[in-house]
PDB file of C-alpha atoms and ligand atoms in Angstrom:
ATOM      1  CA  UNK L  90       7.664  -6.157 -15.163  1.00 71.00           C
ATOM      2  CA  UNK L  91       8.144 -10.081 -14.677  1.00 89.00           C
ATOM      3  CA  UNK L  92       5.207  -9.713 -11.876  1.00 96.00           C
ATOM      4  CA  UNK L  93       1.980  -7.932 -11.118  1.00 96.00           C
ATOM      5  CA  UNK L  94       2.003  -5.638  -8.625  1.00 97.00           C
ATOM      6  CA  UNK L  95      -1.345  -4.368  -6.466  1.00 97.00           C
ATOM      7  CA  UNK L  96      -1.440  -1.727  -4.508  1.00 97.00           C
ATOM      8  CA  UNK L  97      -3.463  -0.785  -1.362  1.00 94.00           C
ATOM      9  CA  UNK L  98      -3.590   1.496   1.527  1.00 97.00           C
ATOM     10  CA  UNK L  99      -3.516   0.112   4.927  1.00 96.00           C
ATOM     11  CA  UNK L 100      -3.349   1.610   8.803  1.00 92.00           C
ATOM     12  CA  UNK L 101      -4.033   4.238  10.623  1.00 88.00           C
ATOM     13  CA  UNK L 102      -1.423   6.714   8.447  1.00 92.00           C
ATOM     14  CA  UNK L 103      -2.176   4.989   5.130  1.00 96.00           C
ATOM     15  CA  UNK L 104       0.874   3.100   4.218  1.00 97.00           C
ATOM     16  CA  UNK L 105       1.019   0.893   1.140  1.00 98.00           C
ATOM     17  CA  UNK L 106       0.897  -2.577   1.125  1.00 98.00           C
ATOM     18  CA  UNK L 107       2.022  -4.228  -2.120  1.00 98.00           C
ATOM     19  CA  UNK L 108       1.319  -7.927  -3.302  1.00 98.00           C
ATOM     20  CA  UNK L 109       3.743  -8.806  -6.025  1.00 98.00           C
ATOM     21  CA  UNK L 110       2.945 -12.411  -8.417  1.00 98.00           C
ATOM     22  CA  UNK L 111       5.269 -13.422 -11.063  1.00 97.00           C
ATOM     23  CA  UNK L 112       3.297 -13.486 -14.297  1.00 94.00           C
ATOM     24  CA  UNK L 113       4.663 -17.125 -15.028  1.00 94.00           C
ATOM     25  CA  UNK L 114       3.326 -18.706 -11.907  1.00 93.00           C
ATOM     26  CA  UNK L 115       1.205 -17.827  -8.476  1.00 94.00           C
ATOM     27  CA  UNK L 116       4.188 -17.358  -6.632  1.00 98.00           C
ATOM     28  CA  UNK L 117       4.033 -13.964  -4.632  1.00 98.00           C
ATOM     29  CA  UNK L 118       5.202 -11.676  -2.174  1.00 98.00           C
ATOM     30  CA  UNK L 119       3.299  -9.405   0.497  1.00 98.00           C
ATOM     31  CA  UNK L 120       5.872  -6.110   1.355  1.00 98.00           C
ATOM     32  CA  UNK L 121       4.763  -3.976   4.505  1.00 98.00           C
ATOM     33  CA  UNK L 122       1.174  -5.604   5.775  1.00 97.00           C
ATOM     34  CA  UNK L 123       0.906  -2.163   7.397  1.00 96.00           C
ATOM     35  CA  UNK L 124      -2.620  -2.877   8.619  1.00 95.00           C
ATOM     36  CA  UNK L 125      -6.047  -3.951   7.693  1.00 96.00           C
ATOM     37  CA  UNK L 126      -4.995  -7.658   7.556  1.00 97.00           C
ATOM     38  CA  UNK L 127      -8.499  -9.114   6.700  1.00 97.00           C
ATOM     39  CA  UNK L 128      -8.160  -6.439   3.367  1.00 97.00           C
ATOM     40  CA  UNK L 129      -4.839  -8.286   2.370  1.00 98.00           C
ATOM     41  CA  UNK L 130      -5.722 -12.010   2.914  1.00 98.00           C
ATOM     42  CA  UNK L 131      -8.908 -11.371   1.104  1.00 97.00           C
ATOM     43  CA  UNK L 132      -6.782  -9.394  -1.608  1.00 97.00           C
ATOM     44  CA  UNK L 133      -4.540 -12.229  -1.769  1.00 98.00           C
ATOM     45  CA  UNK L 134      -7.601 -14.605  -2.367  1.00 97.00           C
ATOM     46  CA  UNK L 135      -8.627 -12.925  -4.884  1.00 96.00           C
ATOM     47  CA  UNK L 136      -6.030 -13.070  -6.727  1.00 95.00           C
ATOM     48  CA  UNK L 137      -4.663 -16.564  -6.537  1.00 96.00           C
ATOM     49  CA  UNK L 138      -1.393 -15.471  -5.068  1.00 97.00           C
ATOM     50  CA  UNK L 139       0.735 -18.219  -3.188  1.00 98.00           C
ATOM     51  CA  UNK L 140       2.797 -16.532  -1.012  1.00 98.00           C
ATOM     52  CA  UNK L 141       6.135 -17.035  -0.362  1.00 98.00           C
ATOM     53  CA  UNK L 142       7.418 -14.424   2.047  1.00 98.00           C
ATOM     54  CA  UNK L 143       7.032 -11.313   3.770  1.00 98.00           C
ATOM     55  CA  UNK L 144       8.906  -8.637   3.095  1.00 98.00           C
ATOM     56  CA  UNK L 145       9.520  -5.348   5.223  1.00 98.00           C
ATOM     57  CA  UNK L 146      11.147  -2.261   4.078  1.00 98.00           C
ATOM     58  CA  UNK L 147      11.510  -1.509   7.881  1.00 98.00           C
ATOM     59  CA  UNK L 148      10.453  -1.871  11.054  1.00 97.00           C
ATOM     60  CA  UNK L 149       7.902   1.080  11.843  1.00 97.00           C
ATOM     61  CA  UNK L 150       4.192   0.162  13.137  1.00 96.00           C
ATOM     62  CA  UNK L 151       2.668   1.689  10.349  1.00 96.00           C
ATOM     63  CA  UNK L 152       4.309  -0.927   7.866  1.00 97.00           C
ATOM     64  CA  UNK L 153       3.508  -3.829  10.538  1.00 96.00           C
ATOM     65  CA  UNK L 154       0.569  -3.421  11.659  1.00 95.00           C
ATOM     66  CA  UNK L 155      -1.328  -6.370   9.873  1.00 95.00           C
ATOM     67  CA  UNK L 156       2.046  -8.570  10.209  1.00 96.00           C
ATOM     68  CA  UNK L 157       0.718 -10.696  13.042  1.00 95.00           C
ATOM     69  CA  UNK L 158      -2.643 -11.754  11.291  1.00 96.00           C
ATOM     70  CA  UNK L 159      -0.998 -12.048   8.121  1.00 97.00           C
ATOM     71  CA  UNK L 160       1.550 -14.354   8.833  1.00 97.00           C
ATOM     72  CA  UNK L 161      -0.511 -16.045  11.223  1.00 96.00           C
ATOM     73  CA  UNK L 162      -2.428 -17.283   8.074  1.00 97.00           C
ATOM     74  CA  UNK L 163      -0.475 -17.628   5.532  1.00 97.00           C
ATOM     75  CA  UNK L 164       2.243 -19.209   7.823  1.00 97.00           C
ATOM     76  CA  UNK L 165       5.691 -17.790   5.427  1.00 98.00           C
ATOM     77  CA  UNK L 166       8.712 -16.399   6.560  1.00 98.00           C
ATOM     78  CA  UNK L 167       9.070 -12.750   7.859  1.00 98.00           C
ATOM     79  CA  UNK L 168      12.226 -11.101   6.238  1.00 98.00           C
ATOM     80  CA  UNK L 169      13.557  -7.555   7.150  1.00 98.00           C
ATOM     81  CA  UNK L 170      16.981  -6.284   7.063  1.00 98.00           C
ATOM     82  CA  UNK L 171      19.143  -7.444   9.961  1.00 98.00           C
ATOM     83  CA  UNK L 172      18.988  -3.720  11.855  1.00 98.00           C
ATOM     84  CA  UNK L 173      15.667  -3.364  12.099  1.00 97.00           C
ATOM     85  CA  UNK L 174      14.845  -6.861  13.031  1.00 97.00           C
ATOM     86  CA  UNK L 175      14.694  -5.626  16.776  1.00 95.00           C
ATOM     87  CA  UNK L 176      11.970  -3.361  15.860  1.00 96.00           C
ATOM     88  CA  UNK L 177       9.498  -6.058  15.642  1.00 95.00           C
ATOM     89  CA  UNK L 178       9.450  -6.761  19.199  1.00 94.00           C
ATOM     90  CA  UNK L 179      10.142  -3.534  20.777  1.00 94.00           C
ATOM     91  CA  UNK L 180       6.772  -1.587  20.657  1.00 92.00           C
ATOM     92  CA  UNK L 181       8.983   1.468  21.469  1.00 93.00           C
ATOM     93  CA  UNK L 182      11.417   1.067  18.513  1.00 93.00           C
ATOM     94  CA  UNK L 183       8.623   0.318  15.779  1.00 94.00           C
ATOM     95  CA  UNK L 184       6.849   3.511  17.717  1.00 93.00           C
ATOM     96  CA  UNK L 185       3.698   1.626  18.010  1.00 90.00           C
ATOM     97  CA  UNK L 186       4.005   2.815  22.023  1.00 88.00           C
ATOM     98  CA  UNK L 187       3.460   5.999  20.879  1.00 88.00           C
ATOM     99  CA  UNK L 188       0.357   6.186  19.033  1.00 85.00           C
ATOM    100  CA  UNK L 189      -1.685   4.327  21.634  1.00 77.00           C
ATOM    101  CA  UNK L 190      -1.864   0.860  19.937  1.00 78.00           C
ATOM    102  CA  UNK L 191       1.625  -0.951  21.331  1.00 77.00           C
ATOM    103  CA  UNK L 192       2.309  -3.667  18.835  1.00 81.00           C
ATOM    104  CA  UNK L 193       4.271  -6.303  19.049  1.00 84.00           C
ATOM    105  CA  UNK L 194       5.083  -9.394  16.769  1.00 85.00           C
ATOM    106  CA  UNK L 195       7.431 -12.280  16.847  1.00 87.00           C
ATOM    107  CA  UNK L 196      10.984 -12.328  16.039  1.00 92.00           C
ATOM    108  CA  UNK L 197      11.687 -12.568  12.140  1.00 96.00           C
ATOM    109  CA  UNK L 198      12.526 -15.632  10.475  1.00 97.00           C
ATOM    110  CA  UNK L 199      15.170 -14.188   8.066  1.00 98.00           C
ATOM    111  CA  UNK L 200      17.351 -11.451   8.908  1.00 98.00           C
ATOM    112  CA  UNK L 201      18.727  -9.520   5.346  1.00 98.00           C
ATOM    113  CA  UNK L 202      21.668  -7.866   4.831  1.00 98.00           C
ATOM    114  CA  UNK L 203      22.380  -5.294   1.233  1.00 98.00           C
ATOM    115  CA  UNK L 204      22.734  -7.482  -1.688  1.00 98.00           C
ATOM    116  CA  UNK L 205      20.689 -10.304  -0.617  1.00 98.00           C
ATOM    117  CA  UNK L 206      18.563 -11.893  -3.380  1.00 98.00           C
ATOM    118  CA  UNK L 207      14.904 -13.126  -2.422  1.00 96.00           C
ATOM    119  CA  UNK L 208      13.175 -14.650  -4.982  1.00 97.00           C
ATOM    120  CA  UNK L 209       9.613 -16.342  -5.714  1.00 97.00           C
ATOM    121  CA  UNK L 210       8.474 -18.071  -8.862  1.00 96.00           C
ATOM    122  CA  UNK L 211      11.157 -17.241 -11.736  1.00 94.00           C
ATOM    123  CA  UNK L 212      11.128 -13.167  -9.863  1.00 97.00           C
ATOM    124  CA  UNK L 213      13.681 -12.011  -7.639  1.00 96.00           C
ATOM    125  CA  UNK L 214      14.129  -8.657  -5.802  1.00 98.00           C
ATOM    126  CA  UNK L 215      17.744  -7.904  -4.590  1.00 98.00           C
ATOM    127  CA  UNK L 216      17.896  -6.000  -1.310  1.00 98.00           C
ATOM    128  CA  UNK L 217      19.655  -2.463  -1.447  1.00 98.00           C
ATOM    129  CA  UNK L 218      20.554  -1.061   1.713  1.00 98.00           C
ATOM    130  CA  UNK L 219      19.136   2.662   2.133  1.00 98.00           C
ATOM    131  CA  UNK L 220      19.491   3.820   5.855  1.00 98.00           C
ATOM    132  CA  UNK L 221      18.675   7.151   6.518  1.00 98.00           C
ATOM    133  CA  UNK L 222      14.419   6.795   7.400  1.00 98.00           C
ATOM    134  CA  UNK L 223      15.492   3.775   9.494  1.00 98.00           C
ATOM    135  CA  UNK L 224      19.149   2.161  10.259  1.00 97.00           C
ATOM    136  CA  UNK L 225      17.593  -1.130   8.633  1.00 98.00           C
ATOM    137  CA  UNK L 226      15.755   0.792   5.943  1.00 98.00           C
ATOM    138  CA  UNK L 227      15.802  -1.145   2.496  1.00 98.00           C
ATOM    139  CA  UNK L 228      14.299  -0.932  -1.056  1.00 98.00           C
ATOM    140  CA  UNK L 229      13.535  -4.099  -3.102  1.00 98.00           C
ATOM    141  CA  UNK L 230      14.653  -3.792  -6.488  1.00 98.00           C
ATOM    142  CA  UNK L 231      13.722  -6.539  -9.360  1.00 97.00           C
ATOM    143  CA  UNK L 232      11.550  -6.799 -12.432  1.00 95.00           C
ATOM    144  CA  UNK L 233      11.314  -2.893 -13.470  1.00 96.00           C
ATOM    145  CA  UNK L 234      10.435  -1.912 -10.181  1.00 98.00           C
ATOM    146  CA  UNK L 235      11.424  -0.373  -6.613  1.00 98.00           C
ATOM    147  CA  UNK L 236       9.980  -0.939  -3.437  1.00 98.00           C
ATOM    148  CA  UNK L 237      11.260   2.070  -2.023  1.00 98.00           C
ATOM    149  CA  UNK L 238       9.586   2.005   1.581  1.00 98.00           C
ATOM    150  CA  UNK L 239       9.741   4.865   3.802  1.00 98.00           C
ATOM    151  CA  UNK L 240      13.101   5.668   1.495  1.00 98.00           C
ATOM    152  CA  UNK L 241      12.007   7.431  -1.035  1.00 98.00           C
ATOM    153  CA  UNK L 242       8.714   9.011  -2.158  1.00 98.00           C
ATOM    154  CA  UNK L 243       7.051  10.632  -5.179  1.00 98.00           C
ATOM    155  CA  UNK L 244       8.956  14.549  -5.007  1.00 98.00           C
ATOM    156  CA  UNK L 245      10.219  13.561  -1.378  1.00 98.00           C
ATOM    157  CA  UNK L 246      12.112  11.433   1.056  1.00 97.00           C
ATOM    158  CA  UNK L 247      10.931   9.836   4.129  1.00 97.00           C
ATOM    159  CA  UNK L 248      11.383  12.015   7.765  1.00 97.00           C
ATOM    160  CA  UNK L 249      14.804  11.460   9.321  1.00 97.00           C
ATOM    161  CA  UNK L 250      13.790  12.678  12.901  1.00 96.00           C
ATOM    162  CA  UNK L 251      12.898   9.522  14.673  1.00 94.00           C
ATOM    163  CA  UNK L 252      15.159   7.495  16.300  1.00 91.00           C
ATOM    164  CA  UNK L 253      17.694   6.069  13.802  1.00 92.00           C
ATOM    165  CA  UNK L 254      17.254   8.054  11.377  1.00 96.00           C
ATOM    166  CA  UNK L 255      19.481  10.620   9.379  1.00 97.00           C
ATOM    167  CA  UNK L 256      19.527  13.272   7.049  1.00 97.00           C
ATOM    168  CA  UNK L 257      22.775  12.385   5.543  1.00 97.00           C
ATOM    169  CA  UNK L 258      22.415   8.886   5.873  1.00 98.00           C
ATOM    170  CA  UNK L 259      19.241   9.244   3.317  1.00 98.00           C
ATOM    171  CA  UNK L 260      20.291  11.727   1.216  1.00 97.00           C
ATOM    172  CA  UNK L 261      23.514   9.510   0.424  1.00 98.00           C
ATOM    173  CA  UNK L 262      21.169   6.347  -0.219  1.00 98.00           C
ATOM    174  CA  UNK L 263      18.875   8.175  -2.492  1.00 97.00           C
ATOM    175  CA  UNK L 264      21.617   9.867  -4.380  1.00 96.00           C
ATOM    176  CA  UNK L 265      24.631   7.015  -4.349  1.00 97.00           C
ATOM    177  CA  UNK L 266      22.944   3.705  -2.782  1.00 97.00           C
ATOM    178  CA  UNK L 267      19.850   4.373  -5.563  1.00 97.00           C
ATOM    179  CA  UNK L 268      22.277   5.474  -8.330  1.00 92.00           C
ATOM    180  CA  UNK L 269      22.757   2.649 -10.252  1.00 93.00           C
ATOM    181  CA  UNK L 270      18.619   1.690 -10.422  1.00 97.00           C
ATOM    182  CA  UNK L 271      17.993   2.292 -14.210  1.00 98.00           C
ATOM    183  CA  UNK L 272      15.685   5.948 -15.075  1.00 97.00           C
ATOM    184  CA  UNK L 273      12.777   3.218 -16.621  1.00 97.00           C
ATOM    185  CA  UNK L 274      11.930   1.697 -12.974  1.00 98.00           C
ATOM    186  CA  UNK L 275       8.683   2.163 -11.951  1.00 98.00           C
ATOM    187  CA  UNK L 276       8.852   3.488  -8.161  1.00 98.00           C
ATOM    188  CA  UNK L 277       6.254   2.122  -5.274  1.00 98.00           C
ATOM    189  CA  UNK L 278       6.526   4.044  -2.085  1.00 98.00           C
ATOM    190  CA  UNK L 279       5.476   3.585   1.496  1.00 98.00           C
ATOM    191  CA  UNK L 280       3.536   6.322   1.095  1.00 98.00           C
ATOM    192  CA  UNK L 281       1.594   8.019  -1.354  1.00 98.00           C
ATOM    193  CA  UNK L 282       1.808   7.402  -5.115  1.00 98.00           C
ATOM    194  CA  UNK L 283       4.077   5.459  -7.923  1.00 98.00           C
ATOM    195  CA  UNK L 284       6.155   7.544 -10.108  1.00 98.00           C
ATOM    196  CA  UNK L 285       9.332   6.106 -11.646  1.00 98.00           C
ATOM    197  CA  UNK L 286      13.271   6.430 -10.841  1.00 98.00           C
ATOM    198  CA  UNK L 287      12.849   9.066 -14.238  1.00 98.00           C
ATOM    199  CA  UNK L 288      10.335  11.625 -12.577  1.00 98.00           C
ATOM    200  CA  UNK L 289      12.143  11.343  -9.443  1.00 98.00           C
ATOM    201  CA  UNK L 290      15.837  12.289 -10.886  1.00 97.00           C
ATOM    202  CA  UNK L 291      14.375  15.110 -12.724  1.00 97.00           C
ATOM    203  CA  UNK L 292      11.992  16.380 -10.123  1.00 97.00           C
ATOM    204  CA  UNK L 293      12.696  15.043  -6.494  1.00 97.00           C
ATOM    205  CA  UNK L 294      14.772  17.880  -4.785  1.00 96.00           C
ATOM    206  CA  UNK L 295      16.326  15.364  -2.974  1.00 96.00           C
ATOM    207  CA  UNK L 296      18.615  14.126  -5.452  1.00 92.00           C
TER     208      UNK L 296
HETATM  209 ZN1   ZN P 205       8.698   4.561   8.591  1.00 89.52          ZN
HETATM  210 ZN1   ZN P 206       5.686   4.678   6.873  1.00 89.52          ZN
END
């Protein structure tokens, strides 16, 4: 991979947070500061990172959670894709209103759409479109590696029952959307652990 990735679990359901930083420079990325923001800055401390941006898979609570703090202090652009952007400041559409802790944070600064390129240091990660978990669901794709969200997880796909969300809708971005993503990418979930675009072709039912 042309970056490091860490890996940690943040929030009340355990989401992963990922901080990305191209091996060539300190130039970084935070995806989904789910929670726990003090555990990220410090994280991000620690290992020299300068951010660049946020980036959000989508707009649930449990993948914004630490969003306010975090950007607070690093003071970077927000960037999720263009249908979820509502979601950030509508405590009932990130479903923050119902799990007792109504969240919300300001409007993004950059609103993506599929295809988009975002880049930091000599990295970039394009944006693929995956709706199905959320209407503004994305993964990030760059470097060897997927940042497949709430999209797609080790031996299963994210719940389709909330509002936006769709059975079909997911099963056609994990099986068409995800298609061309080469069998050697390394896979990091919202949820749970890594496995790689490999594993999940030959074992995910989903596909
Ligand atoms: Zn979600
Ligand atoms: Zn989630």
């Amino acid at each position: 991979m042309d970056f490091s990735v860490k890996s940690f679990e943040v929030g009340p359901v355990a989401a992963n947070c990922y901080i990305l930083k191209d091996n060539n420079s300190n130039a970084g990325v935070v995806i989904d500061p789910g929670g726990n923001p003090e555990k990220i800055l410090s994280a991000i401390k620690e290992m020299g990172v300068e951010v660049k941006f946020i980036a959000l898979t989508h707009g649930h609570f449990d993948h914004i959670g630490g969003l306010k703090d975090v950007k607070k202090a690093l003071d970077v652009p927000v960037l999720i894709h263009e249908y979820d952007g509502d979601m950030l400041i509508d405590a009932k559409r990130n479903l923050s209103a119902f799990v007792g802790a109504p969240g919300e944070m300001e409007a993004a600064d950059v609103l993506l759409k599929d295809g988009d390129n975002i880049s930091f240091g000599d990295c970039s990660l394009r944006v693929i479109s995956t709706p199905g978990h959320t209407l503004g669901s994305v993964c990030f794709y760059g470097g060897g590696a997927l940042f497949s969200g709430d999209t797609l997880f080790a031996g299963s796909v994210g719940r389709t029952d909330f509002p936006g969300g769709s059975t079909e809708e997911i099963l056609n971005s994990i099986r068409n959307r995800l298609a061309k993503v080469p069998s050697a990418t390394k896979v990091f979930p919202g949820h749970g652990p890594a496995s790689t675009m490999e594993i999940e072709r030959e074992t995910n039912p989903f596909f």
